[in-house]
CSV table of C-alpha atoms in Angstrom, one decimal:
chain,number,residue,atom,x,y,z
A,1,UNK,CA,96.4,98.4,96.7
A,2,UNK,CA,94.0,96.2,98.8
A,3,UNK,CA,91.1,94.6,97.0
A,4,UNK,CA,89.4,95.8,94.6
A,5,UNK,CA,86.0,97.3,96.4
A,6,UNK,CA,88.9,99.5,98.7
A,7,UNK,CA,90.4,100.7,95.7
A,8,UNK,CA,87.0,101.5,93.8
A,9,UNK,CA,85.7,103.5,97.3
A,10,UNK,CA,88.9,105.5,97.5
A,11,UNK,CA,88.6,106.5,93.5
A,12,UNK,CA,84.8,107.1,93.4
A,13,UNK,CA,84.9,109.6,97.0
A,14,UNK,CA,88.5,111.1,95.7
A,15,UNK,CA,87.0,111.9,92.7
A,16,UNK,CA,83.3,113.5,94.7
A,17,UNK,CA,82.0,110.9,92.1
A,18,UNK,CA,78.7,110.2,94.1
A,19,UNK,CA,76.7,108.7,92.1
A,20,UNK,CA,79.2,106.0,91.8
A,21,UNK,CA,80.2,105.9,95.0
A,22,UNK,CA,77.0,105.6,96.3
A,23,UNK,CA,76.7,102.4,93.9
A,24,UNK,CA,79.2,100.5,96.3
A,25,UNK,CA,77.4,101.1,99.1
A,26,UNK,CA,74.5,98.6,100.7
A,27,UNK,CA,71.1,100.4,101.0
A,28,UNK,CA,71.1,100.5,104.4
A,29,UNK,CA,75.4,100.9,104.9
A,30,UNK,CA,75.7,102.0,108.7
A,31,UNK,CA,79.2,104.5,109.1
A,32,UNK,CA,80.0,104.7,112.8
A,33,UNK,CA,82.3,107.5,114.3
A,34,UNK,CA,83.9,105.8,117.1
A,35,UNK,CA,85.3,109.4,118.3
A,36,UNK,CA,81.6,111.1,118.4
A,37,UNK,CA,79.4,108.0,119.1
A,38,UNK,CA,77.7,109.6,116.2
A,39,UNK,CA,76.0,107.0,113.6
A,40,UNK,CA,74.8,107.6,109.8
A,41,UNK,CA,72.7,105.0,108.7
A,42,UNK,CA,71.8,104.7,105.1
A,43,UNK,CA,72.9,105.3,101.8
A,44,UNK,CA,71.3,108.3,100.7
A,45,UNK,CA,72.3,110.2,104.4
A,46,UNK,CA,76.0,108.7,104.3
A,47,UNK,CA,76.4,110.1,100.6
A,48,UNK,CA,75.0,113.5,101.8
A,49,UNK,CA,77.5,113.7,104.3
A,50,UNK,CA,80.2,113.1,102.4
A,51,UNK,CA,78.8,115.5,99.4
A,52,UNK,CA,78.0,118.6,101.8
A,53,UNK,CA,81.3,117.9,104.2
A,54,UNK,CA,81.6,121.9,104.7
A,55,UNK,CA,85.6,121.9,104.7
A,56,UNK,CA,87.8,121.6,102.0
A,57,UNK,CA,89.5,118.1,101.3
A,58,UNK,CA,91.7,116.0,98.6
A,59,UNK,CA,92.5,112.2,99.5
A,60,UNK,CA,95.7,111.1,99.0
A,61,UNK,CA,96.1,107.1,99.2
A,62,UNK,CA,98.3,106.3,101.7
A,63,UNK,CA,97.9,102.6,102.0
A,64,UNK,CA,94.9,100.6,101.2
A,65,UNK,CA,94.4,97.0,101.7
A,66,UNK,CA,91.3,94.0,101.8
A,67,UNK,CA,90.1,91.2,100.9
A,68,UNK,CA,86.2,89.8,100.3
A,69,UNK,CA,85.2,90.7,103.8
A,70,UNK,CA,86.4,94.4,104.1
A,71,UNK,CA,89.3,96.4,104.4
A,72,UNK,CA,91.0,99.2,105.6
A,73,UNK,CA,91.8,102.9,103.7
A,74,UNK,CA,94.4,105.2,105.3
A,75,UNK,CA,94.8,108.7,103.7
A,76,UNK,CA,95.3,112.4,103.8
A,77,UNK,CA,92.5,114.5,103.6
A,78,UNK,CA,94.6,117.7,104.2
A,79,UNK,CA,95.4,120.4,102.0
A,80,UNK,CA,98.0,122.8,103.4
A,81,UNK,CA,99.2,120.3,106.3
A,82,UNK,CA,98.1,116.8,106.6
A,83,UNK,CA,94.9,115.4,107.8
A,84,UNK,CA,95.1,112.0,108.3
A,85,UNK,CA,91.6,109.8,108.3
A,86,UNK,CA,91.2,105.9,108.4
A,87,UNK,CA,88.3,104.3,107.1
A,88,UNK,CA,87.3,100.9,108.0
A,89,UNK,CA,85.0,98.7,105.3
A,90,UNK,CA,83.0,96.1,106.0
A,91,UNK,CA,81.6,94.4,103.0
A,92,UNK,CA,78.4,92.3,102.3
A,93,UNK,CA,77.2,91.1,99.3
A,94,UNK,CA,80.3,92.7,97.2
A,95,UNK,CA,78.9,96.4,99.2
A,96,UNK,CA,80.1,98.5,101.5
A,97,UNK,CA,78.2,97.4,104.6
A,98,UNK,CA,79.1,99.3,107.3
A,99,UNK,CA,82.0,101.9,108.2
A,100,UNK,CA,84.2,102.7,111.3
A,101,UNK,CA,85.7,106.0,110.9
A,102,UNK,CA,88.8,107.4,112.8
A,103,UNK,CA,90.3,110.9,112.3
A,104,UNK,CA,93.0,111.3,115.1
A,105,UNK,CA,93.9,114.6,116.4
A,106,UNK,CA,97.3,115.9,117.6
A,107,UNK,CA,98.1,115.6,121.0
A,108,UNK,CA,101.2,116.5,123.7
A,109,UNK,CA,104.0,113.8,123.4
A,110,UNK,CA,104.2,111.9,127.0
A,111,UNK,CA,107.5,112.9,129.0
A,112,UNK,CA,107.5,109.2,130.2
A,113,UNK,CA,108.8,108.1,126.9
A,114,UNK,CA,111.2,110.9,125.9
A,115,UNK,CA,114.4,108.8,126.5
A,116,UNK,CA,112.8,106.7,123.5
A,117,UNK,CA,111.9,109.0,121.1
A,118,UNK,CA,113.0,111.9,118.6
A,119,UNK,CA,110.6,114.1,116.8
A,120,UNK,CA,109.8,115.1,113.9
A,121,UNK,CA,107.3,117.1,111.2
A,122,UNK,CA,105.4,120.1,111.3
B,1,UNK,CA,92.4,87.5,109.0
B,2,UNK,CA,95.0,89.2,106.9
B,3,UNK,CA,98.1,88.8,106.0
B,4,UNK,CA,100.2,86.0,108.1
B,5,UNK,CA,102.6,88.7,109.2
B,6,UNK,CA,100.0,91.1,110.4
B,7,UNK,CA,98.5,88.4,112.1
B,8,UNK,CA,102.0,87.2,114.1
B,9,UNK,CA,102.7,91.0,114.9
B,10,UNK,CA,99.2,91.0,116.4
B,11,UNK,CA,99.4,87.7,118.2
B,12,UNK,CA,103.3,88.4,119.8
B,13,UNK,CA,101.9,91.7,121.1
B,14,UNK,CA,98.7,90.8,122.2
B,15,UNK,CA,100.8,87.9,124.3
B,16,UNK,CA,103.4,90.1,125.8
B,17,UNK,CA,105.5,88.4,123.7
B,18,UNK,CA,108.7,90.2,123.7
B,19,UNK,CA,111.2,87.9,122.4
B,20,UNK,CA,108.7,87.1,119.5
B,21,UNK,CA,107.7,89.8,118.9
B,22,UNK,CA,111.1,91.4,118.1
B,23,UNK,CA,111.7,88.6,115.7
B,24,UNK,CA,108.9,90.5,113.4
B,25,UNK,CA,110.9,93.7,113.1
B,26,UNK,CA,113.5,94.4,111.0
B,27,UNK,CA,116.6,95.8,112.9
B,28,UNK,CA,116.0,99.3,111.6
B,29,UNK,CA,112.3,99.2,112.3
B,30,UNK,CA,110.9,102.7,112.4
B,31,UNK,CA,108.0,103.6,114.5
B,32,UNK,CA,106.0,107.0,114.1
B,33,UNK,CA,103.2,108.5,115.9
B,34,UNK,CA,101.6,111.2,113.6
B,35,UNK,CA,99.8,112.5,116.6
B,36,UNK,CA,102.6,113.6,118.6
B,37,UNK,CA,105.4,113.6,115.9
B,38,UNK,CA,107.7,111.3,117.8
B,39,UNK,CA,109.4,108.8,116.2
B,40,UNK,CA,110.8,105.5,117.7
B,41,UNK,CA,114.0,103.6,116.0
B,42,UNK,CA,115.6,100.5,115.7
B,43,UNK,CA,113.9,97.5,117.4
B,44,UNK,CA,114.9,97.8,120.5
B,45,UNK,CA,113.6,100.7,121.5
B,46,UNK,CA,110.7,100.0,119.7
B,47,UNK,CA,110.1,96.6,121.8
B,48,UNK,CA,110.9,98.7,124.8
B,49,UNK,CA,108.0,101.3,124.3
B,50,UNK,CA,105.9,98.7,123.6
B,51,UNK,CA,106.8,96.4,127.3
B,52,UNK,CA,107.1,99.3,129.3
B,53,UNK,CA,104.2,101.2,128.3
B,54,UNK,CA,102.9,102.5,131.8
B,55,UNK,CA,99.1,101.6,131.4
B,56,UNK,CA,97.3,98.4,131.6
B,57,UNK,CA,95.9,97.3,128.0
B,58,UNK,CA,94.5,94.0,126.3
B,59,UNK,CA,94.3,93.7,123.0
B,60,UNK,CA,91.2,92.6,121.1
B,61,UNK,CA,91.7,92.5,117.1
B,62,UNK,CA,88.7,93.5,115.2
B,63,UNK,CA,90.3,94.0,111.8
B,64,UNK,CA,93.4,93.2,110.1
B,65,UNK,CA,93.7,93.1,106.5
B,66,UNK,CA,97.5,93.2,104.6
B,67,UNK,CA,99.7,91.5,101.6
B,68,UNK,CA,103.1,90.9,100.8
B,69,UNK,CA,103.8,95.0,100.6
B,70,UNK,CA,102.0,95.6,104.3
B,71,UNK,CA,98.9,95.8,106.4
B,72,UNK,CA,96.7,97.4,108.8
B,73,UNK,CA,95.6,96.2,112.2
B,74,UNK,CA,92.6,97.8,113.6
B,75,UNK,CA,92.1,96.9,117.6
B,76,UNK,CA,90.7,97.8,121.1
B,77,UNK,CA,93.2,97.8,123.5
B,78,UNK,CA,90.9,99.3,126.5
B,79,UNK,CA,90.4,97.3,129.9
B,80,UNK,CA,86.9,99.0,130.8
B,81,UNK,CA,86.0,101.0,127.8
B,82,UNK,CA,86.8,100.8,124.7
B,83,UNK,CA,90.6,102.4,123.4
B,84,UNK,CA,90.8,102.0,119.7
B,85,UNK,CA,94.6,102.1,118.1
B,86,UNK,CA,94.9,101.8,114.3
B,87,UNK,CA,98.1,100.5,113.2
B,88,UNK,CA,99.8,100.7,109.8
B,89,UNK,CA,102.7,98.2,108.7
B,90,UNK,CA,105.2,97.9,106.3
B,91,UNK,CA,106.8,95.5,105.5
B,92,UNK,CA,110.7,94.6,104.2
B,93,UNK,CA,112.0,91.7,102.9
B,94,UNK,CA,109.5,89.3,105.0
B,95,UNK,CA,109.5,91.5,108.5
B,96,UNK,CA,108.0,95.1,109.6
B,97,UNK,CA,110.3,97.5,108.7
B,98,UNK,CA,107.8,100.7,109.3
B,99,UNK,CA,105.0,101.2,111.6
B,100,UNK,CA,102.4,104.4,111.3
B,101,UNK,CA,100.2,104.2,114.7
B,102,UNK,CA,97.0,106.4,115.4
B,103,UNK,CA,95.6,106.7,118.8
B,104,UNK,CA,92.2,108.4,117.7
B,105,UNK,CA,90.7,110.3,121.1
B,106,UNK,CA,87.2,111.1,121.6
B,107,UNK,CA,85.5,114.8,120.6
B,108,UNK,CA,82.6,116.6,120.4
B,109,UNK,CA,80.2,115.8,117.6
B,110,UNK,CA,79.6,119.0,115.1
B,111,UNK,CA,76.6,120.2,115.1
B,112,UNK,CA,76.1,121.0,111.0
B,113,UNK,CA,75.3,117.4,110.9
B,114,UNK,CA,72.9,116.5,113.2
B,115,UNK,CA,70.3,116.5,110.8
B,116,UNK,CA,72.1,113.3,109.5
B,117,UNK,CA,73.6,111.4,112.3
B,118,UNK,CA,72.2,109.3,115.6
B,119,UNK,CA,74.2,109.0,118.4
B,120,UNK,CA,75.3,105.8,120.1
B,121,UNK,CA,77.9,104.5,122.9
B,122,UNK,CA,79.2,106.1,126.3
């Protein structure tokens, strides 16, 4: 399941342990939210927003991988129907350095492809 | 830079490198979009989307992490502003047998966090 610092993120913010989580993370960890622009810089405000996120969650582990210099989460936030997020870690020090977040939203199938594709889920 | 597979799947596509590229996917490949719920298989059709998609891209790779079981490749594939794709493999006795692919799109940031993020970008 990736290295070991993916593996301990995933545990410690599936289990809203965030004391421990916010042990893995670098005093001043930057998260990024390519899809926003918005930026969280800090431990203390990164924890925050992952302790007071106001909708309802569970993280399933989809895939996880790494090595020393970061590594990549994919999971399912959902709870009725799935919510797919994908976390990008970059490490420093053995911490969580910075973060590149991605939560992709559904959108129309193009009609330029149709002759390639089926479909399938919800 | 990750696994070597990841790596040759990013390399082959990145080059327009059809031929190459095909010799990464095993036969039965199967290629879903979450986003849309289509679903590509079999490795030609899968090559196919891939050299006639109808946009101009590029890739840049600015994360790829993976292991025997799979991997994730995390790139910008935009000409004048950035276009992030997030790309899951896995793999099958030594070639990609399944491939999960997020096209995360831009929204608006919420505004029940604002007391915790900046803003940066376009």
């Amino acid at each position: 399941m990736g290295s070991e610092l993916v593996r301990r993120y995933a545990a410690a913010l599936g289990a809203r342990d965030w004391d421990g989580f916010g042990t893995l993370l670098a005093d001043d960890v930057v998260y990024r939210l390519p899809q926003t622009g918005e930026v969280v810089r800090g431990r203390e405000a990164f924890v925050r927003l992952n302790r007071e996120f106001p909708r309802a969650w569970e993280l399933t582990v989809l895939d996880a991988y790494g090595d020393e210099r970061g590594g990549v989460l994919h999971g399912d936030y959902g709870i009725d129907e799935p919510e797919y997020g994908i976390t990008v870690l970059r490490f420093r020090d053995g911490r969580v350095a910075e973060i590149v977040d991605y939560w992709p939203e559904p959108y129309g199938a193009p009609a330029d492809r149709r002759h390639l594709t089926d479909r399938e889920g919800p």
